[in-house]
Short mmCIF file of C-alpha atoms and ligand atoms in Angstrom, two decimals:
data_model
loop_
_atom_site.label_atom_id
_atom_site.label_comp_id
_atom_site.label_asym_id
_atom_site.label_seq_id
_atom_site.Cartn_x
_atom_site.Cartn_y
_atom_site.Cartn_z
CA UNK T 1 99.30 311.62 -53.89
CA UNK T 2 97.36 309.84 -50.70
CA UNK T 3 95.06 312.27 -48.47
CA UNK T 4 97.33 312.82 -45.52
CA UNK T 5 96.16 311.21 -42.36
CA UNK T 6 97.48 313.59 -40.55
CA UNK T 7 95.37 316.66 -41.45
CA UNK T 8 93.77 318.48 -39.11
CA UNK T 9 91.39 319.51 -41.72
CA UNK T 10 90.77 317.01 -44.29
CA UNK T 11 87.16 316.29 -43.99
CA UNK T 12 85.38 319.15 -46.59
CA UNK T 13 88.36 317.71 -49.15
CA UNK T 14 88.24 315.07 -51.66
CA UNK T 15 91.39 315.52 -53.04
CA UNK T 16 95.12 315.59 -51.37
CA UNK T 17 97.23 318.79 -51.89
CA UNK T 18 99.10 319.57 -54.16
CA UNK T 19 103.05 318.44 -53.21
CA UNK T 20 104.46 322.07 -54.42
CA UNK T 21 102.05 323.96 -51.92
CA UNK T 22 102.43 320.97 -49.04
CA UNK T 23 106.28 322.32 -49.53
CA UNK T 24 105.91 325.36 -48.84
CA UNK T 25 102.97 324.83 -46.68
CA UNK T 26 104.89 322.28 -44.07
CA UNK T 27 105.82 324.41 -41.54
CA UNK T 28 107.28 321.94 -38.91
CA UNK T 29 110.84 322.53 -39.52
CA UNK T 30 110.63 326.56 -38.40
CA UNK T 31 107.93 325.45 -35.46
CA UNK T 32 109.43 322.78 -33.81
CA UNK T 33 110.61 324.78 -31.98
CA UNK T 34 107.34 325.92 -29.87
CA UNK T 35 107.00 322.32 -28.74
CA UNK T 36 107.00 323.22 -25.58
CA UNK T 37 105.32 326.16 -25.57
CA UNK T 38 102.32 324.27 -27.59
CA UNK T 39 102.62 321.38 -24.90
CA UNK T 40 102.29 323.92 -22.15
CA UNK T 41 99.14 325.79 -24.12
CA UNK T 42 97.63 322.41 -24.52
CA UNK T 43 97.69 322.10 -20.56
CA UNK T 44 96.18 325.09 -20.08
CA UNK T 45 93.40 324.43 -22.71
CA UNK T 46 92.63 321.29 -21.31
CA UNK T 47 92.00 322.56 -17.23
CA UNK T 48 89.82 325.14 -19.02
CA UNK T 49 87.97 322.75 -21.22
CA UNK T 50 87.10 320.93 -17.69
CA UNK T 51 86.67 323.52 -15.96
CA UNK T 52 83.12 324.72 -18.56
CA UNK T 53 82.65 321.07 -18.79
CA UNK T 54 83.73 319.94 -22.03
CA UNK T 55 86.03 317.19 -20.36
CA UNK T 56 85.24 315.06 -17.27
CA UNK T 57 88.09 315.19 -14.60
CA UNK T 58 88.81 312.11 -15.59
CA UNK T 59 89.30 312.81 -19.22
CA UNK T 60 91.21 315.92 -17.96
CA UNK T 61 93.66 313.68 -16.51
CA UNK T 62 94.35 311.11 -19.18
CA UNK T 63 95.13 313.70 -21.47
CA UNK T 64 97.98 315.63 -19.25
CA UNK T 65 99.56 312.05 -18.62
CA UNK T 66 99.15 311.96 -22.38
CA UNK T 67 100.67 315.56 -22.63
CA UNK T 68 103.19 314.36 -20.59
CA UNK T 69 104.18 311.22 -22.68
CA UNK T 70 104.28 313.55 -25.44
CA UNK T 71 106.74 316.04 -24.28
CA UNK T 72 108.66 313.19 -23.44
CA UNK T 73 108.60 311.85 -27.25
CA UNK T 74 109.32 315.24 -28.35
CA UNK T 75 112.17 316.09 -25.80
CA UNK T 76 113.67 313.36 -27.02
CA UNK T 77 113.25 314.65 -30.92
CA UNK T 78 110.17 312.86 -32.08
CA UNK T 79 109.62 315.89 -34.14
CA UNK T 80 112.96 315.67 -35.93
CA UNK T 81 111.46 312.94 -37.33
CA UNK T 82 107.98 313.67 -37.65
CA UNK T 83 106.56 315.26 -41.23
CA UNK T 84 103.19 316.70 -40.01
CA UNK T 85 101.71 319.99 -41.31
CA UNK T 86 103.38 322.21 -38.39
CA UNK T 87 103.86 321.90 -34.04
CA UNK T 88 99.87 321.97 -33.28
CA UNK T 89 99.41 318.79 -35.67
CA UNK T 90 102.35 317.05 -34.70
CA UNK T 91 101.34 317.04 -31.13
CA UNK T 92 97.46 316.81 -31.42
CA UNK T 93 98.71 313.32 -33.61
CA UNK T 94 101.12 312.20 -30.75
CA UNK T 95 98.60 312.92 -28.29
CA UNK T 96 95.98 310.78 -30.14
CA UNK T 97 98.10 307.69 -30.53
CA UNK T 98 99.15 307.98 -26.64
CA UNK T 99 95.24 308.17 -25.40
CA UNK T 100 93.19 306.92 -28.14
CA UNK T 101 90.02 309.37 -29.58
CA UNK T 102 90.10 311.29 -26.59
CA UNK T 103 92.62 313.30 -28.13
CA UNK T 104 89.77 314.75 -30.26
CA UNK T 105 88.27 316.89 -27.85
CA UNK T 106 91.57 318.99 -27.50
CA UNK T 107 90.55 321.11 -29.80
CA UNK T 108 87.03 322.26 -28.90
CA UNK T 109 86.27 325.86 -28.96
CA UNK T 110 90.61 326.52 -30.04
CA UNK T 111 91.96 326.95 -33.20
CA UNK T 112 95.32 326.96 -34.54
CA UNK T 113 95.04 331.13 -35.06
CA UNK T 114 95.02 331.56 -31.46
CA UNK T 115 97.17 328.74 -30.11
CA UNK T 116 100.09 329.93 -32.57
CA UNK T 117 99.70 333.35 -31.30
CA UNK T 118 99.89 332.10 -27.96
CA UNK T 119 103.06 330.02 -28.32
CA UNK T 120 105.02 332.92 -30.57
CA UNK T 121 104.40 334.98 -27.30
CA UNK T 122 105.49 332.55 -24.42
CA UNK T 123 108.65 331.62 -26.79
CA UNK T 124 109.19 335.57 -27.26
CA UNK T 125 109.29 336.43 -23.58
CA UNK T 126 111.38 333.45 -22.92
CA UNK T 127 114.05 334.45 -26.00
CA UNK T 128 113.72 338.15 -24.78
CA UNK T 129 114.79 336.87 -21.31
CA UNK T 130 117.64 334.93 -23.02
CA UNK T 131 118.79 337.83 -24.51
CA UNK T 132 118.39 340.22 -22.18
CA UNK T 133 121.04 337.90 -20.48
CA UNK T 134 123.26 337.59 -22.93
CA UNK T 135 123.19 341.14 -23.04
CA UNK T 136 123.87 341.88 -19.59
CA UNK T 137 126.99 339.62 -19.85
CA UNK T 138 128.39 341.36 -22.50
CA UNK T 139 127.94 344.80 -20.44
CA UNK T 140 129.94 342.84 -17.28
CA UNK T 141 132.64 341.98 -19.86
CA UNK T 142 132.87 345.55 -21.19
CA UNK T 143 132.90 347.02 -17.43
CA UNK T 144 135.34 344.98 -16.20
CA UNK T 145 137.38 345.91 -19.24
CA UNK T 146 136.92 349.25 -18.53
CA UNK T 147 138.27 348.99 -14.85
CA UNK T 148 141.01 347.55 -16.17
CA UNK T 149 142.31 350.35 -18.14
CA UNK T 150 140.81 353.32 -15.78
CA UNK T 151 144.23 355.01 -16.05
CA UNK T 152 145.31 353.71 -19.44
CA UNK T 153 144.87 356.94 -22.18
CA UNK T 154 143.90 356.53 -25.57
CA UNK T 155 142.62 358.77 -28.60
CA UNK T 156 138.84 359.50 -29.47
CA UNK T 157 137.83 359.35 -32.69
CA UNK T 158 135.69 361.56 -35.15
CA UNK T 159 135.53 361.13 -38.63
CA UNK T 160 138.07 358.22 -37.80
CA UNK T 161 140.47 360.99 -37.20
CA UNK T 162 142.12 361.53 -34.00
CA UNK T 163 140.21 363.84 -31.79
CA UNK T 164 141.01 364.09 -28.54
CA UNK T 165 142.32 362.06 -25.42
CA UNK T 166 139.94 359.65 -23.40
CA UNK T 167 140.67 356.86 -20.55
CA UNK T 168 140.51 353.63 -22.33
CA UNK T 169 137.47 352.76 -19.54
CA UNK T 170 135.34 355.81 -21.21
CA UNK T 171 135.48 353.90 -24.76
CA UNK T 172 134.01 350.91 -23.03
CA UNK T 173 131.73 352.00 -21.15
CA UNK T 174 130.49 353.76 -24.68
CA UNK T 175 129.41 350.45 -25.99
CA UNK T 176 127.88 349.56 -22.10
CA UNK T 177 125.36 352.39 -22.56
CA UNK T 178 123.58 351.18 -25.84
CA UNK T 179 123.34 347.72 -24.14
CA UNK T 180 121.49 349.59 -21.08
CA UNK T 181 119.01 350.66 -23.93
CA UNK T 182 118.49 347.40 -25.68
CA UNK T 183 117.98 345.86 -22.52
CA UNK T 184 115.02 349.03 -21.90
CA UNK T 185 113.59 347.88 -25.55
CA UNK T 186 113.60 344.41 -24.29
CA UNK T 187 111.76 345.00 -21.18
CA UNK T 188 109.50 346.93 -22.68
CA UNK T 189 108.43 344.20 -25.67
CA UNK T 190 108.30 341.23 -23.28
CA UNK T 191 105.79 343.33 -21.67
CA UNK T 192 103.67 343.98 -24.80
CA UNK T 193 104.20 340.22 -25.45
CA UNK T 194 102.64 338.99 -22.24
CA UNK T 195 98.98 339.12 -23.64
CA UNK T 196 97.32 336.11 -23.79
CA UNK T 197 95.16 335.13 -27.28
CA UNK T 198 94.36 332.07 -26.32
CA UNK T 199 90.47 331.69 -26.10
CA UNK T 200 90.32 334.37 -29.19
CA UNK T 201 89.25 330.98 -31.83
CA UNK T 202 90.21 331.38 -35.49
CA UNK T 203 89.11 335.00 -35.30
CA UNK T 204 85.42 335.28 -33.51
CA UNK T 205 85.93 334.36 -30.25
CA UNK T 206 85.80 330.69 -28.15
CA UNK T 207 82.35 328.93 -28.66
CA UNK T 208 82.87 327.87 -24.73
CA UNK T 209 83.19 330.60 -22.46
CA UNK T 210 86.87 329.53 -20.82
CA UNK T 211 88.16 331.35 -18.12
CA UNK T 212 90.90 333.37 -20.00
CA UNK T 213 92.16 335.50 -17.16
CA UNK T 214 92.88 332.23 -15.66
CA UNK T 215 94.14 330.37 -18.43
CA UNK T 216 96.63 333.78 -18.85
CA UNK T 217 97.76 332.92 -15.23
CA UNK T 218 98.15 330.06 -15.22
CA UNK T 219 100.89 330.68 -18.90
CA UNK T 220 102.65 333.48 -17.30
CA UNK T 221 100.40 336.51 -19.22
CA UNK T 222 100.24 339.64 -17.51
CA UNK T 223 96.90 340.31 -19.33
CA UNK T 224 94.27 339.37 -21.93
CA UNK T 225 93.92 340.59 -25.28
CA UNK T 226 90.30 342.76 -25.56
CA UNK T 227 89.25 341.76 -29.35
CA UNK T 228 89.49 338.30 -30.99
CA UNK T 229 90.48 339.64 -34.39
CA UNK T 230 93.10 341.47 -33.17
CA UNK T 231 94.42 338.90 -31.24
CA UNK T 232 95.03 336.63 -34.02
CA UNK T 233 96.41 339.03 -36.68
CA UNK T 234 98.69 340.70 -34.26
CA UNK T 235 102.74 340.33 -34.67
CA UNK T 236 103.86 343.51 -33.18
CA UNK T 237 105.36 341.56 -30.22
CA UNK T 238 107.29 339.23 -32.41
CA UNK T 239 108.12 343.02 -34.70
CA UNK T 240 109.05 345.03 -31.51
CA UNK T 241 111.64 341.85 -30.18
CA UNK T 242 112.66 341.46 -33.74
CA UNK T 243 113.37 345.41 -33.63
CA UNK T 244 114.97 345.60 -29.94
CA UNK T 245 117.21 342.65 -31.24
CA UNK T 246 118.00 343.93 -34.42
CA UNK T 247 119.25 347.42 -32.56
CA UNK T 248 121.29 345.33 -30.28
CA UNK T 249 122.70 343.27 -33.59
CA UNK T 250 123.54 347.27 -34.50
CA UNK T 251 125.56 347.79 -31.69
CA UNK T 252 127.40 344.63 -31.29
CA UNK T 253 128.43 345.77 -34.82
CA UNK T 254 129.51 349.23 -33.74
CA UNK T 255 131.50 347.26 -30.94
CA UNK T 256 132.86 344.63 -33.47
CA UNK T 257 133.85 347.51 -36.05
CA UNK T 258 136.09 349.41 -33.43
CA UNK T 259 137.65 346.15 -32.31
CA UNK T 260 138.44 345.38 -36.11
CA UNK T 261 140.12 348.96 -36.52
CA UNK T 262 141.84 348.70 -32.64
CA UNK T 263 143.38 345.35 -33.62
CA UNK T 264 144.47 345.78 -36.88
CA UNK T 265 148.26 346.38 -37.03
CA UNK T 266 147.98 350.13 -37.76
CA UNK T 267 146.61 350.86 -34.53
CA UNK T 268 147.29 347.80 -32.27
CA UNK T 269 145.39 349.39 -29.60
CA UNK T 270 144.14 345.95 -28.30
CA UNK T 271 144.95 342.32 -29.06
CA UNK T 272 142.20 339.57 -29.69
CA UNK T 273 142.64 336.40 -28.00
CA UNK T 274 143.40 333.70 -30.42
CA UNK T 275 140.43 331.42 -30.02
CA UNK T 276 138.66 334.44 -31.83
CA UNK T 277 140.51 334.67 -34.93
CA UNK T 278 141.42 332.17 -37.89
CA UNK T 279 144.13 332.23 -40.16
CA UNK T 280 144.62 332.39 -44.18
CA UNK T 281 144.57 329.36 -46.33
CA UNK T 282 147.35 331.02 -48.33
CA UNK T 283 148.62 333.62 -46.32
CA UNK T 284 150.72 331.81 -43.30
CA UNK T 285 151.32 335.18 -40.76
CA UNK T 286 147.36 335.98 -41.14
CA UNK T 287 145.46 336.07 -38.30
CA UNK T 288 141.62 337.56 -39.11
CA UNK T 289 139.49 338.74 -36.47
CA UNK T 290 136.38 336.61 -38.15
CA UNK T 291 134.56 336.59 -34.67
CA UNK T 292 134.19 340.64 -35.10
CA UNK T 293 133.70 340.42 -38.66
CA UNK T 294 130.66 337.57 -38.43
CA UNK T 295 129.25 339.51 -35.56
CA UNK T 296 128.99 342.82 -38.07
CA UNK T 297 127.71 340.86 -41.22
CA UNK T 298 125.35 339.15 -39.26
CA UNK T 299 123.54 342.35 -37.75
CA UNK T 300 123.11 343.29 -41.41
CA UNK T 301 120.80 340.16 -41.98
CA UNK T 302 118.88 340.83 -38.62
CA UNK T 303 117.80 344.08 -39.83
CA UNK T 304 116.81 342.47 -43.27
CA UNK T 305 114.52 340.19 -41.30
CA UNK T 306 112.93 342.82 -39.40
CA UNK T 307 112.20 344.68 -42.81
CA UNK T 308 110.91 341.30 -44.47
CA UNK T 309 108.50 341.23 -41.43
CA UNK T 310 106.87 344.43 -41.46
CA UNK T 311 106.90 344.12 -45.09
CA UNK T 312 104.26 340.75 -44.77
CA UNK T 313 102.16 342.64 -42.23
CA UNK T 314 101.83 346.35 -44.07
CA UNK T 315 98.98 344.62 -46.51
CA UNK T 316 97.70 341.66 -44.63
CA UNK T 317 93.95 341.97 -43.65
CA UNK T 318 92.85 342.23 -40.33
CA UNK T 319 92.42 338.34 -38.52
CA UNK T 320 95.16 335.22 -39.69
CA UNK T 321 96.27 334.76 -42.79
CA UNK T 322 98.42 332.61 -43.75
CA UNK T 323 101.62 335.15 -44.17
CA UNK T 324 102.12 335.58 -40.72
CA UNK T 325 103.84 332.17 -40.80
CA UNK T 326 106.40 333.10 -42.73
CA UNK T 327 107.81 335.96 -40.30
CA UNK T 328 108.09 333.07 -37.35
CA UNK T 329 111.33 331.60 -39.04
CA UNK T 330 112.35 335.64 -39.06
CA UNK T 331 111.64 335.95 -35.00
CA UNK T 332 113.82 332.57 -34.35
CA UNK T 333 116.72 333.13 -36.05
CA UNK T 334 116.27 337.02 -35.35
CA UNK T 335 116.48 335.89 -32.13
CA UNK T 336 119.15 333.12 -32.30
CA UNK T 337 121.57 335.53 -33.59
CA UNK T 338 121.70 338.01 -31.72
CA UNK T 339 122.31 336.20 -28.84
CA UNK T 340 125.13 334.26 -30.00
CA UNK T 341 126.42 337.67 -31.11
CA UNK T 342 126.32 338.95 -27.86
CA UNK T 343 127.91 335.64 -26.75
CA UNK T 344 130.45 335.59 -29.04
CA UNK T 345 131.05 339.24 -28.16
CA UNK T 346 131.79 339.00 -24.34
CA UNK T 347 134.22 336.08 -25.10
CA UNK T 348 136.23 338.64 -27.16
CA UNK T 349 135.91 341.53 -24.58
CA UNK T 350 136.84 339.06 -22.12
CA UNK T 351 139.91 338.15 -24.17
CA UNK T 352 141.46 341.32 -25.02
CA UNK T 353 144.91 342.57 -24.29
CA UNK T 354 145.07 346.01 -23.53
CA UNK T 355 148.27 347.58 -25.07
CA UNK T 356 148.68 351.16 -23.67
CA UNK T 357 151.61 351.89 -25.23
CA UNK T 358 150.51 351.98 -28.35
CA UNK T 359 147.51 353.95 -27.24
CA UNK T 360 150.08 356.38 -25.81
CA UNK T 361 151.99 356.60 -28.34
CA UNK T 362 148.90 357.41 -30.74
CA UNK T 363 148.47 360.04 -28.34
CA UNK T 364 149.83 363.62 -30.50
CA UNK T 365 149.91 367.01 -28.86
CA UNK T 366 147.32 368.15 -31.41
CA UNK T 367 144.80 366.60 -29.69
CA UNK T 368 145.47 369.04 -26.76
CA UNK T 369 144.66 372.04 -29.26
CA UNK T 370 141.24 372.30 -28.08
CA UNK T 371 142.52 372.87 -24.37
CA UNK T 372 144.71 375.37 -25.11
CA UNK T 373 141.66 377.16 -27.04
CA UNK T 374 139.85 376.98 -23.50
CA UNK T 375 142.96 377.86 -21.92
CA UNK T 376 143.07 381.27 -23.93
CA UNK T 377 139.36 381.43 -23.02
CA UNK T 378 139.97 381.75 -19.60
CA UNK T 379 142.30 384.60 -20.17
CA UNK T 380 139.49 386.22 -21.56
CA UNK T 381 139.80 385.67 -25.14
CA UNK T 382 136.37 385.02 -27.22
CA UNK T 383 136.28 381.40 -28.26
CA UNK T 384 135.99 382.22 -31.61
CA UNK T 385 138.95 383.88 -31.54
CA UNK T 386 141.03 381.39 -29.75
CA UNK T 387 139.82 379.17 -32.07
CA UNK T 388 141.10 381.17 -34.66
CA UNK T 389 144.21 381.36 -32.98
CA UNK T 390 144.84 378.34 -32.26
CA UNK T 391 144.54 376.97 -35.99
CA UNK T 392 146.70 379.63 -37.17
CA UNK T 393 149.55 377.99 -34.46
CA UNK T 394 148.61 374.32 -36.21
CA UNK T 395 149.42 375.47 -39.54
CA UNK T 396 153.00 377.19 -38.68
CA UNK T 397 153.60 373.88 -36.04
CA UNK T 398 152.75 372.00 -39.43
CA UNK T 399 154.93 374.20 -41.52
CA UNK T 400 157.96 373.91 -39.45
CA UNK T 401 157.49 370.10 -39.03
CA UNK T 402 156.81 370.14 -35.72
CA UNK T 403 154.43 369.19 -33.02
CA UNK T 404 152.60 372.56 -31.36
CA UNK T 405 154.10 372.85 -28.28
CA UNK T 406 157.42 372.80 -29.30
CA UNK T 407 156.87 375.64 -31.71
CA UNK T 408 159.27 378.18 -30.82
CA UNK T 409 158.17 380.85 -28.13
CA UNK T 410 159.01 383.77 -30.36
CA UNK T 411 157.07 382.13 -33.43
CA UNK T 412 153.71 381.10 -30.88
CA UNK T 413 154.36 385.06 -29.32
CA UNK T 414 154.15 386.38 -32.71
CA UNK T 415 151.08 384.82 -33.22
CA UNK T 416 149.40 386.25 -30.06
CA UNK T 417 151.29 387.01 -27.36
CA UNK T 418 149.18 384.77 -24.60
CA UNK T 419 150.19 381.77 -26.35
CA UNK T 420 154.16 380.72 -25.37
CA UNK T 421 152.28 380.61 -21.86
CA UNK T 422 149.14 379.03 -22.67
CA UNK T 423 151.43 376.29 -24.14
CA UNK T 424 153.63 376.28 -20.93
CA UNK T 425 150.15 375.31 -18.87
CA UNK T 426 148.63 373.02 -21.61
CA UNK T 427 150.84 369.75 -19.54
CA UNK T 428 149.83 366.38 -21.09
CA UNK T 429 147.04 364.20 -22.23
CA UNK T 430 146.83 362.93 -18.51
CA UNK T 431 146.11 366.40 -17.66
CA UNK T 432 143.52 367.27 -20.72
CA UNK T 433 141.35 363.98 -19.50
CA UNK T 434 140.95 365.14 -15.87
CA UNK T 435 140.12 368.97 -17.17
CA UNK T 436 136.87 367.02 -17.77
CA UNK T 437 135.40 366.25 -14.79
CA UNK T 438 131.45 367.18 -15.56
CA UNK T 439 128.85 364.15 -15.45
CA UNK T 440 129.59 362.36 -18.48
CA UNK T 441 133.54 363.46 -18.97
CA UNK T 442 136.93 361.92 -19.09
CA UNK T 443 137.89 362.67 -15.51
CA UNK T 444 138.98 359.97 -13.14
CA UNK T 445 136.54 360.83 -10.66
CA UNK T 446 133.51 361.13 -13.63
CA UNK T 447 134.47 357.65 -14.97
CA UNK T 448 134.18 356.25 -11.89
CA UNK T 449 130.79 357.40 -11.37
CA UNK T 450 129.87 356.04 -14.66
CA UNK T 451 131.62 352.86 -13.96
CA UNK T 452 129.66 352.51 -10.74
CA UNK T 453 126.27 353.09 -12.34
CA UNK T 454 126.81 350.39 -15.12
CA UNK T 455 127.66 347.78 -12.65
CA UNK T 456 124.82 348.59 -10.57
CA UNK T 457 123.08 348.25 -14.03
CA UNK T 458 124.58 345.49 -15.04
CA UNK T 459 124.53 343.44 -11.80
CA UNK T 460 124.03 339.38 -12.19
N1 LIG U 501 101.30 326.77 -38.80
C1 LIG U 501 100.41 327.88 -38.72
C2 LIG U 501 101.17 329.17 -38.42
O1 LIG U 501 102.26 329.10 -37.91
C3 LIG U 501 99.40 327.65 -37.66
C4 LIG U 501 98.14 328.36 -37.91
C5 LIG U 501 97.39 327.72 -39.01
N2 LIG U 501 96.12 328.34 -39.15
C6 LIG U 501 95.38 328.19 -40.24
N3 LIG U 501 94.27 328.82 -40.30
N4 LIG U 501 95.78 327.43 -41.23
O2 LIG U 501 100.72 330.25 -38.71
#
């Protein structure tokens, strides 16, 4: 064991760590990925440090041509190869072997509490934004879908029974709306997010009184956090996009389990594109719609992560500790997967076949038995009763073996005698859809409404 040159902290130690805590420690792998947010930060730290006159302009510039050198090193993946403690390290030990001892007076009046805080919030807003793409993208897939089969009829389900008859467009645009409220949740955490810590120290405040509404402008922050112990013990931003991205994860699943059921032979209601399935090792005619599967099992670990997460924070004292480190590798991959979810997704949408026939064909005229319950209504008849009514013509259509409206006259007459010509009016599925026309309903003219307010929604 040799004292690590690289510390950042070595000086009050005489002995080296311990290799099974450096392990677990090391946090370099997960935080990599904030080098540029932690070059950026650095930037911004060192215009402030000049700016109370902690640097000379001079000094100021050698170390953003240094900064620069280093994001150059690290763009091209010095720290893939680099073993330092974590990001801050790494680049504070770049920065030092571009421009000498200089390098030391980065860190004046900063610690790492308040830098990492800062860089988990720029790279949230900027994943947020990603997603919030990737998002809108699937919606576009799912409304152009929906165009597409405007006039193409298909059974609702409840309790994965058949219900009643809806335009194929009206089940798409049912998995547009929860995208419209992800992308809500998203907004609304990349606005909590854009609060700057930086100038908060390890918990007390900076020793040099920086100009933090400028540093905040100058990173993109809407505002500046109000209380330094706050600011560097705070993860609801990372929580809240962890939470708006698990909920989306949800709903690509909801997506991703109808597709499963509308593709499978049984139904055949829609055919997945090739390039989104794989086939059996042993079974040669398989084809498996993994993309739809992966996209469901994966949601299931986003929501474990966002548990895990609030689980760390529930009994952490106020100010850092050292926990909070472990729920970064939860907000990356949180956030890696559900956007290549919602990728993966609008490739699917974008290659399914529509096959109305079998929709049509799934269509039964028991689905209808609702309207001709409103049908009695309108003649008058208590709801309740045609309800009643209604049921009582199911069970002798079932009895004879036949569908309800070709139960004999005399048999529907002697059931109540409004029925024979309720049935003659009840016409087809077509006509049950567009009996529907309220905000919200199955009617041509509703859909379209819908269908104009999600693209307007969804616009790129
Ligand atoms: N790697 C650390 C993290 O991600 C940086 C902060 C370290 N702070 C400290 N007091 N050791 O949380």
């Amino acid at each position: 064991m040799t004292k690590d040159p690289h510390l950042l902290w070595g000086g009050r130690f005489a002995e080296p760590m311990d290799p099974r805590l450096d392990r677990l420690n090391r946090s370099l792998p997960a935080d990599r990925r904030l080098w540029r947010e932690d070059v950026a930060t650095n930037r911004a730290w060192v215009a402030a440090l000049e700016a109370v006159g902690v640097l000379t302009g001079a000094e100021r510039a050698q170390l953003e041509d240094g900064l620069d050198a280093v994001a150059a090193q690290l763009e091209a993946g010095a720290a893939e190869r680099a073993d330092d403690e974590d990001i801050h390290s790494l680049v504070e030990r770049l920065l030092g072997e571009v421009v000498g001892p200089l390098a030391g007076k980065l860190h004046t009046g900063r610690s790492r509490n308040d830098q990492v805080a800062t860089d988990l919030r720029l790279w949230t807003m900027r994943a947020i934004a990603r997603l919030d793409g990737a998002l809108a993208a699937l919606g576009r897939a799912l409304i152009a879908q929906g165009r597409a089969g405007l006039d193409v009829l298909m059974p609702s389900y409840t309790h994965t029974q058949r219900a009643q008859p809806v335009r194929f467009a009206h089940w798409a645009l049912a998995h547009v709306w929860p995208l419209a409220r992800d992308r809500g949740r998203l907004e609304d955490a990349r606005r909590r997010a854009s609060v700057l810590p930086l100038g908060s120290g390890a918990i007390a405040g900076s020793g040099f009184s920086v100009d933090r509404v400028g540093l905040a402008a100058r990173l993109g922050f809407a505002a500046v956090s109000e209380n330094s112990i706050d600011a560097v013990g705070d993860r609801d931003f990372a929580i809240e996009a962890v939470f708006a991205a698990s909920l989306a994860g949800m709903h690509l699943s909801r997506l991703a389990e109808d597709l499963v059921l509308f593709s499978s032979a049984e139904f055949g209601f829609v055919k997945v594109a090739e390039p989104f399935t794989t086939g059996s090792s042993l079974m040669p005619q398989k084809r498996n719609p993994d993309a739809l599967e992966l996209v469901r099992g994966r949601s299931a670990q986003l929501l474990g992560r966002l548990v895990g997460m609030m689980a760390a924070m529930k009994a952490l004292p106020s100010g850092y500790q050292k926990d909070l480190q472990e729920n970064n590798a939860a907000l990356f991959e949180t956030l890696d997967a559900a956007c290549a979810g919602a990728e993966l997704m609008t490739g699917v949408v974008q290659g399914l076949t529509l096959q109305p026939a079998r929709m049509a064909a799934a269509l039964d005229a028991e689905m209808l038995a609702t309207d001709l319950a409103d049908l009695l209504v309108r003649g008058g008849r208590p709801f309740r009763e045609a309800h009643e009514l209604v049921g009582a013509l199911v069970r002798r259509a079932e009895a004879l073996g036949l569908p309800i409206h070709r139960v004999p006259a005399a048999e529907a007459a002697a059931l109540s005698p409004e029925l024979p010509e309720a049935l003659g009016r009840l016409g087809d599925a077509e006509a049950a859809v567009e009996r529907r026309r309220a905000a919200g309903g199955t009617a041509r003219a509703a859909v379209e409404v819908q269908i104009d307010a999600a693209a307007a929604l969804f616009a790129a």
